[in-house]
């Protein structure tokens, strides 16, 4: 199984940027669908973005489209989430996850999860 570790979270002001990174324990990470989810206090876990193992196909939640960009670096076994124009409503714990090819945006579709990294956006 793939072990995932997120990093890059922190506290930023509205309008600022953060870049999250998720590192994998094995090179086989490159062959999984990769995604980012987030969960705010009292809320359900929410889909943010995903990228196919080939890197050709990406998808985004409507709430982040145009502001966030997901990418992967196969050589480094990492997947990143560039977050620009951050808003207070983006505040949440962000998780990276992997699953089989073709899975959608439901948390239950993903088999492997990181521990999460906190992103806090002040007004």
Short mmCIF file of N, CA, C and O in Angstrom, two decimals:
data_model
loop_
_atom_site.label_atom_id
_atom_site.label_comp_id
_atom_site.label_asym_id
_atom_site.label_seq_id
_atom_site.Cartn_x
_atom_site.Cartn_y
_atom_site.Cartn_z
N UNK A 1 0.84 -1.19 0.00
CA UNK A 1 0.00 0.00 0.00
C UNK A 1 0.88 1.25 0.00
O UNK A 1 1.99 1.23 0.51
N UNK A 2 0.34 2.33 -0.56
CA UNK A 2 1.07 3.59 -0.64
C UNK A 2 0.86 4.39 0.63
O UNK A 2 -0.28 4.61 1.05
N UNK A 3 1.96 4.84 1.24
CA UNK A 3 1.89 5.72 2.41
C UNK A 3 2.11 7.15 1.94
O UNK A 3 3.04 7.44 1.20
N UNK A 4 1.24 8.06 2.40
CA UNK A 4 1.24 9.43 1.95
C UNK A 4 1.47 10.40 3.10
O UNK A 4 0.94 10.21 4.19
N UNK A 5 2.26 11.44 2.85
CA UNK A 5 2.55 12.46 3.85
C UNK A 5 2.40 13.83 3.21
O UNK A 5 3.10 14.16 2.26
N UNK A 6 1.48 14.65 3.76
CA UNK A 6 1.26 16.00 3.24
C UNK A 6 2.15 17.01 3.96
O UNK A 6 2.51 16.83 5.12
N UNK A 7 2.45 18.10 3.25
CA UNK A 7 3.20 19.20 3.84
C UNK A 7 2.83 20.49 3.12
O UNK A 7 2.22 20.46 2.05
N UNK A 8 3.19 21.62 3.70
CA UNK A 8 2.99 22.90 3.05
C UNK A 8 1.84 23.74 3.57
O UNK A 8 1.65 24.87 3.13
N UNK A 9 1.07 23.20 4.50
CA UNK A 9 -0.03 23.97 5.06
C UNK A 9 0.48 25.09 5.94
O UNK A 9 1.66 25.15 6.29
N UNK A 10 -0.43 25.99 6.30
CA UNK A 10 -0.05 27.10 7.15
C UNK A 10 -1.14 28.14 7.24
O UNK A 10 -2.28 27.90 6.83
N UNK A 11 -0.78 29.29 7.78
CA UNK A 11 -1.69 30.41 7.95
C UNK A 11 -1.34 31.51 6.96
O UNK A 11 -0.19 31.96 6.90
N UNK A 12 -2.32 31.92 6.16
CA UNK A 12 -2.13 32.98 5.18
C UNK A 12 -3.30 33.94 5.22
O UNK A 12 -4.38 33.60 5.69
N UNK A 13 -3.08 35.13 4.69
CA UNK A 13 -4.15 36.11 4.58
C UNK A 13 -4.95 35.86 3.30
O UNK A 13 -4.44 35.29 2.33
N UNK A 14 -6.20 36.28 3.32
CA UNK A 14 -7.04 36.17 2.12
C UNK A 14 -6.34 36.82 0.94
O UNK A 14 -5.74 37.89 1.06
N UNK A 15 -6.41 36.14 -0.20
CA UNK A 15 -5.74 36.61 -1.40
C UNK A 15 -4.34 36.05 -1.58
O UNK A 15 -3.75 36.19 -2.66
N UNK A 16 -3.82 35.41 -0.55
CA UNK A 16 -2.49 34.84 -0.61
C UNK A 16 -2.47 33.47 -1.26
O UNK A 16 -3.49 32.97 -1.74
N UNK A 17 -1.29 32.86 -1.25
CA UNK A 17 -1.09 31.57 -1.91
C UNK A 17 -0.37 30.59 -1.01
O UNK A 17 0.42 30.98 -0.14
N UNK A 18 -0.63 29.32 -1.23
CA UNK A 18 0.08 28.23 -0.59
C UNK A 18 0.25 27.12 -1.60
O UNK A 18 -0.57 26.96 -2.50
N UNK A 19 1.30 26.34 -1.42
CA UNK A 19 1.52 25.17 -2.26
C UNK A 19 1.65 23.95 -1.35
O UNK A 19 2.58 23.86 -0.56
N UNK A 20 0.71 23.03 -1.48
CA UNK A 20 0.73 21.80 -0.72
C UNK A 20 1.44 20.71 -1.51
O UNK A 20 1.36 20.68 -2.73
N UNK A 21 2.11 19.83 -0.80
CA UNK A 21 2.79 18.73 -1.45
C UNK A 21 2.48 17.44 -0.71
O UNK A 21 2.30 17.44 0.51
N UNK A 22 2.40 16.37 -1.44
CA UNK A 22 2.13 15.05 -0.87
C UNK A 22 3.17 14.08 -1.41
O UNK A 22 3.26 13.88 -2.63
N UNK A 23 3.94 13.49 -0.52
CA UNK A 23 4.97 12.55 -0.90
C UNK A 23 4.53 11.12 -0.66
O UNK A 23 3.84 10.83 0.31
N UNK A 24 4.95 10.24 -1.53
CA UNK A 24 4.58 8.83 -1.47
C UNK A 24 5.78 7.97 -1.10
O UNK A 24 6.93 8.32 -1.38
N UNK A 25 5.48 6.83 -0.50
CA UNK A 25 6.54 5.93 -0.03
C UNK A 25 7.13 5.06 -1.12
O UNK A 25 8.24 4.58 -0.98
N UNK A 26 6.39 4.85 -2.20
CA UNK A 26 6.81 3.95 -3.25
C UNK A 26 6.65 4.58 -4.62
O UNK A 26 5.77 5.39 -4.85
N UNK A 27 7.49 4.12 -5.54
CA UNK A 27 7.44 4.63 -6.90
C UNK A 27 6.12 4.29 -7.59
O UNK A 27 5.69 5.01 -8.50
N UNK A 28 5.46 3.21 -7.16
CA UNK A 28 4.18 2.81 -7.74
C UNK A 28 3.10 3.87 -7.58
O UNK A 28 2.06 3.80 -8.23
N UNK A 29 3.34 4.85 -6.71
CA UNK A 29 2.45 5.99 -6.55
C UNK A 29 2.10 6.63 -7.88
O UNK A 29 0.99 7.14 -8.07
N UNK A 30 3.02 6.59 -8.82
CA UNK A 30 2.82 7.23 -10.12
C UNK A 30 1.69 6.61 -10.91
O UNK A 30 1.18 7.24 -11.84
N UNK A 31 1.27 5.40 -10.58
CA UNK A 31 0.26 4.68 -11.33
C UNK A 31 -1.15 4.79 -10.72
O UNK A 31 -2.07 4.16 -11.22
N UNK A 32 -1.31 5.58 -9.68
CA UNK A 32 -2.61 5.77 -9.03
C UNK A 32 -3.27 7.07 -9.48
O UNK A 32 -2.60 8.06 -9.81
N UNK A 33 -4.61 7.07 -9.47
CA UNK A 33 -5.33 8.32 -9.50
C UNK A 33 -5.03 9.05 -8.19
O UNK A 33 -5.05 8.45 -7.12
N UNK A 34 -4.75 10.35 -8.28
CA UNK A 34 -4.38 11.13 -7.09
C UNK A 34 -5.35 12.29 -6.92
O UNK A 34 -5.78 12.91 -7.90
N UNK A 35 -5.67 12.58 -5.68
CA UNK A 35 -6.67 13.61 -5.41
C UNK A 35 -6.37 14.36 -4.12
O UNK A 35 -5.62 13.88 -3.25
N UNK A 36 -6.96 15.53 -4.01
CA UNK A 36 -6.95 16.32 -2.78
C UNK A 36 -8.38 16.50 -2.30
O UNK A 36 -9.27 16.81 -3.10
N UNK A 37 -8.58 16.30 -1.01
CA UNK A 37 -9.83 16.56 -0.35
C UNK A 37 -9.58 17.53 0.80
O UNK A 37 -8.44 17.73 1.22
N UNK A 38 -10.64 18.14 1.31
CA UNK A 38 -10.51 18.99 2.47
C UNK A 38 -11.71 18.80 3.38
O UNK A 38 -12.79 18.40 2.95
N UNK A 39 -11.50 19.10 4.65
CA UNK A 39 -12.57 18.97 5.62
C UNK A 39 -12.47 20.11 6.63
O UNK A 39 -11.48 20.24 7.34
N UNK A 40 -13.52 20.92 6.67
CA UNK A 40 -13.62 22.01 7.62
C UNK A 40 -14.34 21.53 8.87
O UNK A 40 -15.10 20.55 8.82
N UNK A 41 -14.15 22.20 10.01
CA UNK A 41 -14.83 21.79 11.24
C UNK A 41 -16.34 21.71 11.06
O UNK A 41 -16.95 22.64 10.54
N UNK A 42 -16.92 20.60 11.46
CA UNK A 42 -18.36 20.41 11.37
C UNK A 42 -18.88 20.12 9.99
O UNK A 42 -20.10 20.06 9.81
N UNK A 43 -17.99 19.95 9.02
CA UNK A 43 -18.40 19.71 7.64
C UNK A 43 -17.94 18.33 7.17
O UNK A 43 -17.03 17.73 7.73
N UNK A 44 -18.60 17.84 6.12
CA UNK A 44 -18.18 16.59 5.50
C UNK A 44 -16.90 16.80 4.70
O UNK A 44 -16.59 17.92 4.27
N UNK A 45 -16.17 15.71 4.49
CA UNK A 45 -14.99 15.79 3.66
C UNK A 45 -15.41 16.12 2.23
O UNK A 45 -16.33 15.50 1.67
N UNK A 46 -14.71 17.07 1.61
CA UNK A 46 -15.10 17.64 0.34
C UNK A 46 -14.02 17.43 -0.71
O UNK A 46 -12.83 17.66 -0.46
N UNK A 47 -14.43 17.02 -1.89
CA UNK A 47 -13.51 16.88 -3.01
C UNK A 47 -12.98 18.23 -3.44
O UNK A 47 -13.72 19.21 -3.51
N UNK A 48 -11.69 18.29 -3.75
CA UNK A 48 -11.05 19.52 -4.20
C UNK A 48 -10.54 19.38 -5.63
O UNK A 48 -10.89 20.17 -6.50
N UNK A 49 -9.69 18.39 -5.87
CA UNK A 49 -9.09 18.23 -7.19
C UNK A 49 -8.55 16.82 -7.35
O UNK A 49 -8.24 16.15 -6.37
N UNK A 50 -8.42 16.37 -8.59
CA UNK A 50 -7.86 15.05 -8.87
C UNK A 50 -7.08 15.09 -10.17
O UNK A 50 -7.34 15.93 -11.04
N UNK A 51 -6.15 14.16 -10.29
CA UNK A 51 -5.36 14.03 -11.51
C UNK A 51 -5.18 12.55 -11.81
O UNK A 51 -4.94 11.74 -10.92
N UNK A 52 -5.33 12.20 -13.08
CA UNK A 52 -5.16 10.81 -13.49
C UNK A 52 -3.70 10.40 -13.38
O UNK A 52 -2.80 11.25 -13.32
N UNK A 53 -3.46 9.10 -13.37
CA UNK A 53 -2.07 8.63 -13.22
C UNK A 53 -1.21 9.06 -14.39
O UNK A 53 0.01 9.22 -14.24
N UNK A 54 -1.82 9.27 -15.55
CA UNK A 54 -1.07 9.73 -16.71
C UNK A 54 -0.74 11.22 -16.64
O UNK A 54 0.14 11.69 -17.36
N UNK A 55 -1.47 11.95 -15.81
CA UNK A 55 -1.31 13.39 -15.74
C UNK A 55 -2.06 14.15 -16.81
O UNK A 55 -2.03 15.38 -16.84
N UNK A 56 -2.75 13.43 -17.69
CA UNK A 56 -3.45 14.06 -18.79
C UNK A 56 -4.77 14.69 -18.35
O UNK A 56 -5.15 15.77 -18.81
N UNK A 57 -5.48 14.00 -17.46
CA UNK A 57 -6.81 14.44 -17.06
C UNK A 57 -6.79 15.00 -15.64
O UNK A 57 -6.26 14.39 -14.73
N UNK A 58 -7.40 16.18 -15.48
CA UNK A 58 -7.56 16.78 -14.16
C UNK A 58 -9.01 17.20 -13.97
O UNK A 58 -9.73 17.44 -14.94
N UNK A 59 -9.43 17.28 -12.72
CA UNK A 59 -10.77 17.74 -12.41
C UNK A 59 -10.72 18.56 -11.13
O UNK A 59 -9.87 18.34 -10.27
N UNK A 60 -11.67 19.50 -11.00
CA UNK A 60 -11.69 20.41 -9.87
C UNK A 60 -13.11 20.63 -9.39
O UNK A 60 -14.06 20.62 -10.17
N UNK A 61 -13.23 20.86 -8.10
CA UNK A 61 -14.50 21.32 -7.56
C UNK A 61 -14.78 22.72 -8.09
O UNK A 61 -13.87 23.52 -8.30
N UNK A 62 -16.06 23.02 -8.29
CA UNK A 62 -16.42 24.33 -8.80
C UNK A 62 -15.91 25.46 -7.90
O UNK A 62 -15.56 26.54 -8.38
N UNK A 63 -15.86 25.21 -6.61
CA UNK A 63 -15.47 26.23 -5.66
C UNK A 63 -14.00 26.65 -5.77
O UNK A 63 -13.63 27.72 -5.29
N UNK A 64 -13.17 25.81 -6.38
CA UNK A 64 -11.74 26.11 -6.49
C UNK A 64 -11.27 26.28 -7.92
O UNK A 64 -10.11 26.65 -8.15
N UNK A 65 -12.12 26.00 -8.87
CA UNK A 65 -11.75 26.07 -10.28
C UNK A 65 -11.26 27.48 -10.63
O UNK A 65 -11.89 28.48 -10.30
N UNK A 66 -10.13 27.53 -11.31
CA UNK A 66 -9.53 28.80 -11.68
C UNK A 66 -8.59 29.37 -10.64
O UNK A 66 -7.84 30.31 -10.93
N UNK A 67 -8.60 28.81 -9.43
CA UNK A 67 -7.73 29.28 -8.36
C UNK A 67 -6.69 28.23 -7.95
O UNK A 67 -5.57 28.58 -7.58
N UNK A 68 -7.08 26.97 -8.00
CA UNK A 68 -6.19 25.88 -7.58
C UNK A 68 -5.72 25.09 -8.80
O UNK A 68 -6.45 24.96 -9.79
N UNK A 69 -4.52 24.54 -8.72
CA UNK A 69 -3.97 23.71 -9.77
C UNK A 69 -3.32 22.48 -9.17
O UNK A 69 -2.47 22.59 -8.29
N UNK A 70 -3.72 21.30 -9.64
CA UNK A 70 -3.11 20.06 -9.19
C UNK A 70 -2.08 19.61 -10.21
O UNK A 70 -2.27 19.77 -11.42
N UNK A 71 -0.98 19.07 -9.74
CA UNK A 71 0.07 18.58 -10.62
C UNK A 71 0.80 17.44 -9.95
O UNK A 71 0.65 17.21 -8.74
N UNK A 72 1.58 16.71 -10.73
CA UNK A 72 2.36 15.63 -10.16
C UNK A 72 3.77 15.62 -10.74
O UNK A 72 3.99 16.09 -11.87
N UNK A 73 4.70 15.11 -9.97
CA UNK A 73 6.08 14.96 -10.39
C UNK A 73 6.43 13.49 -10.17
O UNK A 73 6.72 13.08 -9.05
N UNK A 74 6.38 12.72 -11.23
CA UNK A 74 6.60 11.28 -11.12
C UNK A 74 8.01 10.95 -10.62
O UNK A 74 8.19 9.99 -9.87
N UNK A 75 8.99 11.73 -11.03
CA UNK A 75 10.37 11.48 -10.63
C UNK A 75 10.56 11.62 -9.13
O UNK A 75 11.40 10.93 -8.54
N UNK A 76 9.79 12.51 -8.50
CA UNK A 76 9.91 12.75 -7.06
C UNK A 76 8.84 12.04 -6.24
O UNK A 76 8.82 12.17 -5.02
N UNK A 77 7.94 11.33 -6.90
CA UNK A 77 6.83 10.66 -6.22
C UNK A 77 6.01 11.64 -5.39
O UNK A 77 5.71 11.40 -4.22
N UNK A 78 5.64 12.75 -6.00
CA UNK A 78 4.86 13.76 -5.30
C UNK A 78 3.68 14.24 -6.14
O UNK A 78 3.70 14.17 -7.36
N UNK A 79 2.67 14.72 -5.45
CA UNK A 79 1.56 15.42 -6.07
C UNK A 79 1.39 16.72 -5.31
O UNK A 79 1.52 16.75 -4.08
N UNK A 80 1.14 17.80 -6.03
CA UNK A 80 1.07 19.12 -5.42
C UNK A 80 -0.27 19.78 -5.71
O UNK A 80 -0.96 19.44 -6.66
N UNK A 81 -0.60 20.74 -4.86
CA UNK A 81 -1.79 21.56 -5.05
C UNK A 81 -1.38 23.01 -4.86
O UNK A 81 -1.09 23.43 -3.74
N UNK A 82 -1.32 23.75 -5.95
CA UNK A 82 -1.03 25.18 -5.90
C UNK A 82 -2.34 25.91 -5.66
O UNK A 82 -3.27 25.79 -6.44
N UNK A 83 -2.40 26.66 -4.58
CA UNK A 83 -3.62 27.36 -4.19
C UNK A 83 -3.37 28.86 -4.23
O UNK A 83 -2.56 29.38 -3.46
N UNK A 84 -4.06 29.54 -5.13
CA UNK A 84 -3.94 30.98 -5.27
C UNK A 84 -5.26 31.66 -4.91
O UNK A 84 -6.31 31.02 -4.87
N UNK A 85 -5.19 32.95 -4.67
CA UNK A 85 -6.38 33.74 -4.35
C UNK A 85 -7.20 33.08 -3.25
O UNK A 85 -8.42 32.93 -3.36
N UNK A 86 -6.54 32.70 -2.19
CA UNK A 86 -7.20 31.97 -1.11
C UNK A 86 -8.25 32.81 -0.42
O UNK A 86 -8.09 34.02 -0.25
N UNK A 87 -9.31 32.14 -0.01
CA UNK A 87 -10.43 32.76 0.68
C UNK A 87 -10.60 32.14 2.06
O UNK A 87 -10.20 31.00 2.27
N UNK A 88 -11.21 32.86 2.99
CA UNK A 88 -11.44 32.27 4.32
C UNK A 88 -12.19 30.95 4.26
O UNK A 88 -11.92 30.06 5.08
N UNK A 89 -13.10 30.79 3.31
CA UNK A 89 -13.84 29.55 3.19
C UNK A 89 -13.00 28.38 2.71
O UNK A 89 -13.49 27.24 2.69
N UNK A 90 -11.76 28.62 2.32
CA UNK A 90 -10.84 27.54 1.99
C UNK A 90 -10.21 26.92 3.22
O UNK A 90 -9.50 25.92 3.11
N UNK A 91 -10.43 27.52 4.37
CA UNK A 91 -9.86 27.01 5.61
C UNK A 91 -10.36 25.59 5.88
O UNK A 91 -11.56 25.34 5.93
N UNK A 92 -9.43 24.67 6.06
CA UNK A 92 -9.77 23.26 6.27
C UNK A 92 -8.49 22.47 6.47
O UNK A 92 -7.38 22.97 6.26
N UNK A 93 -8.65 21.22 6.87
CA UNK A 93 -7.56 20.27 6.81
C UNK A 93 -7.58 19.66 5.42
O UNK A 93 -8.62 19.17 4.96
N UNK A 94 -6.45 19.68 4.75
CA UNK A 94 -6.35 19.16 3.40
C UNK A 94 -5.66 17.80 3.41
O UNK A 94 -4.62 17.63 4.03
N UNK A 95 -6.25 16.86 2.69
CA UNK A 95 -5.75 15.49 2.63
C UNK A 95 -5.44 15.11 1.19
O UNK A 95 -6.21 15.42 0.29
N UNK A 96 -4.34 14.42 0.98
CA UNK A 96 -4.12 13.79 -0.32
C UNK A 96 -4.54 12.33 -0.22
O UNK A 96 -4.53 11.73 0.85
N UNK A 97 -4.94 11.78 -1.34
CA UNK A 97 -5.45 10.42 -1.38
C UNK A 97 -5.18 9.81 -2.74
O UNK A 97 -5.03 10.51 -3.74
N UNK A 98 -5.13 8.49 -2.77
CA UNK A 98 -4.96 7.76 -4.02
C UNK A 98 -6.01 6.67 -4.13
O UNK A 98 -6.49 6.14 -3.13
N UNK A 99 -6.33 6.32 -5.36
CA UNK A 99 -7.29 5.27 -5.62
C UNK A 99 -7.08 4.68 -7.00
O UNK A 99 -6.21 5.12 -7.75
N UNK A 100 -7.90 3.70 -7.34
CA UNK A 100 -7.78 3.07 -8.66
C UNK A 100 -8.09 4.05 -9.78
O UNK A 100 -8.77 5.07 -9.57
N UNK A 101 -7.63 3.73 -10.95
CA UNK A 101 -7.94 4.54 -12.12
C UNK A 101 -9.44 4.63 -12.32
O UNK A 101 -10.17 3.64 -12.15
N UNK A 102 -9.93 5.81 -12.66
CA UNK A 102 -11.32 5.99 -12.98
C UNK A 102 -12.23 6.37 -11.83
O UNK A 102 -13.43 6.61 -12.06
N UNK A 103 -11.72 6.45 -10.61
CA UNK A 103 -12.56 6.82 -9.47
C UNK A 103 -12.93 8.29 -9.55
O UNK A 103 -12.24 9.09 -10.19
N UNK A 104 -14.04 8.64 -8.88
CA UNK A 104 -14.54 10.00 -8.92
C UNK A 104 -14.16 10.81 -7.70
O UNK A 104 -13.08 10.65 -7.13
N UNK A 105 -15.08 11.68 -7.29
CA UNK A 105 -14.80 12.61 -6.21
C UNK A 105 -15.38 12.26 -4.86
O UNK A 105 -15.49 13.12 -4.00
N UNK A 106 -15.73 11.00 -4.66
CA UNK A 106 -16.25 10.56 -3.38
C UNK A 106 -15.12 10.02 -2.51
O UNK A 106 -14.31 9.22 -2.96
N UNK A 107 -15.05 10.45 -1.25
CA UNK A 107 -13.99 9.94 -0.36
C UNK A 107 -13.94 8.42 -0.30
O UNK A 107 -12.85 7.85 -0.22
N UNK A 108 -15.10 7.77 -0.36
CA UNK A 108 -15.14 6.31 -0.27
C UNK A 108 -14.48 5.63 -1.45
O UNK A 108 -14.16 4.44 -1.37
N UNK A 109 -14.26 6.35 -2.53
CA UNK A 109 -13.61 5.78 -3.71
C UNK A 109 -12.11 5.62 -3.53
O UNK A 109 -11.47 4.92 -4.32
N UNK A 110 -11.54 6.26 -2.53
CA UNK A 110 -10.09 6.29 -2.36
C UNK A 110 -9.63 5.38 -1.23
O UNK A 110 -10.22 5.35 -0.15
N UNK A 111 -8.57 4.66 -1.51
CA UNK A 111 -8.08 3.63 -0.61
C UNK A 111 -7.01 4.13 0.36
O UNK A 111 -6.97 3.71 1.52
N UNK A 112 -6.14 5.02 -0.10
CA UNK A 112 -5.00 5.46 0.68
C UNK A 112 -5.09 6.95 0.99
O UNK A 112 -5.38 7.75 0.10
N UNK A 113 -4.81 7.30 2.25
CA UNK A 113 -4.94 8.68 2.71
C UNK A 113 -3.74 9.12 3.53
O UNK A 113 -3.15 8.33 4.27
N UNK A 114 -3.39 10.40 3.38
CA UNK A 114 -2.40 10.99 4.26
C UNK A 114 -3.03 11.44 5.56
O UNK A 114 -4.23 11.30 5.78
N UNK A 115 -2.21 12.02 6.45
CA UNK A 115 -2.68 12.46 7.75
C UNK A 115 -3.32 13.84 7.73
O UNK A 115 -4.00 14.22 8.67
N UNK A 116 -3.11 14.59 6.67
CA UNK A 116 -3.69 15.91 6.52
C UNK A 116 -2.76 17.02 6.94
O UNK A 116 -1.87 16.84 7.77
N UNK A 117 -2.97 18.20 6.37
CA UNK A 117 -2.23 19.40 6.73
C UNK A 117 -3.21 20.57 6.82
O UNK A 117 -4.09 20.73 5.97
N UNK A 118 -3.06 21.37 7.86
CA UNK A 118 -4.00 22.46 8.13
C UNK A 118 -3.71 23.67 7.24
O UNK A 118 -2.57 24.13 7.15
N UNK A 119 -4.75 24.18 6.61
CA UNK A 119 -4.69 25.44 5.88
C UNK A 119 -5.68 26.40 6.51
O UNK A 119 -6.87 26.10 6.61
N UNK A 120 -5.18 27.54 6.96
CA UNK A 120 -6.03 28.54 7.58
C UNK A 120 -5.86 29.86 6.84
O UNK A 120 -4.75 30.35 6.68
N UNK A 121 -6.97 30.42 6.39
CA UNK A 121 -6.96 31.67 5.64
C UNK A 121 -7.69 32.72 6.47
O UNK A 121 -8.88 32.59 6.74
N UNK A 122 -6.98 33.75 6.87
CA UNK A 122 -7.56 34.81 7.67
C UNK A 122 -8.23 35.85 6.78
O UNK A 122 -7.77 36.09 5.65
N UNK A 123 -9.28 36.51 7.25
CA UNK A 123 -9.99 37.50 6.45
C UNK A 123 -9.13 38.70 6.10
O UNK A 123 -8.17 39.02 6.81
#
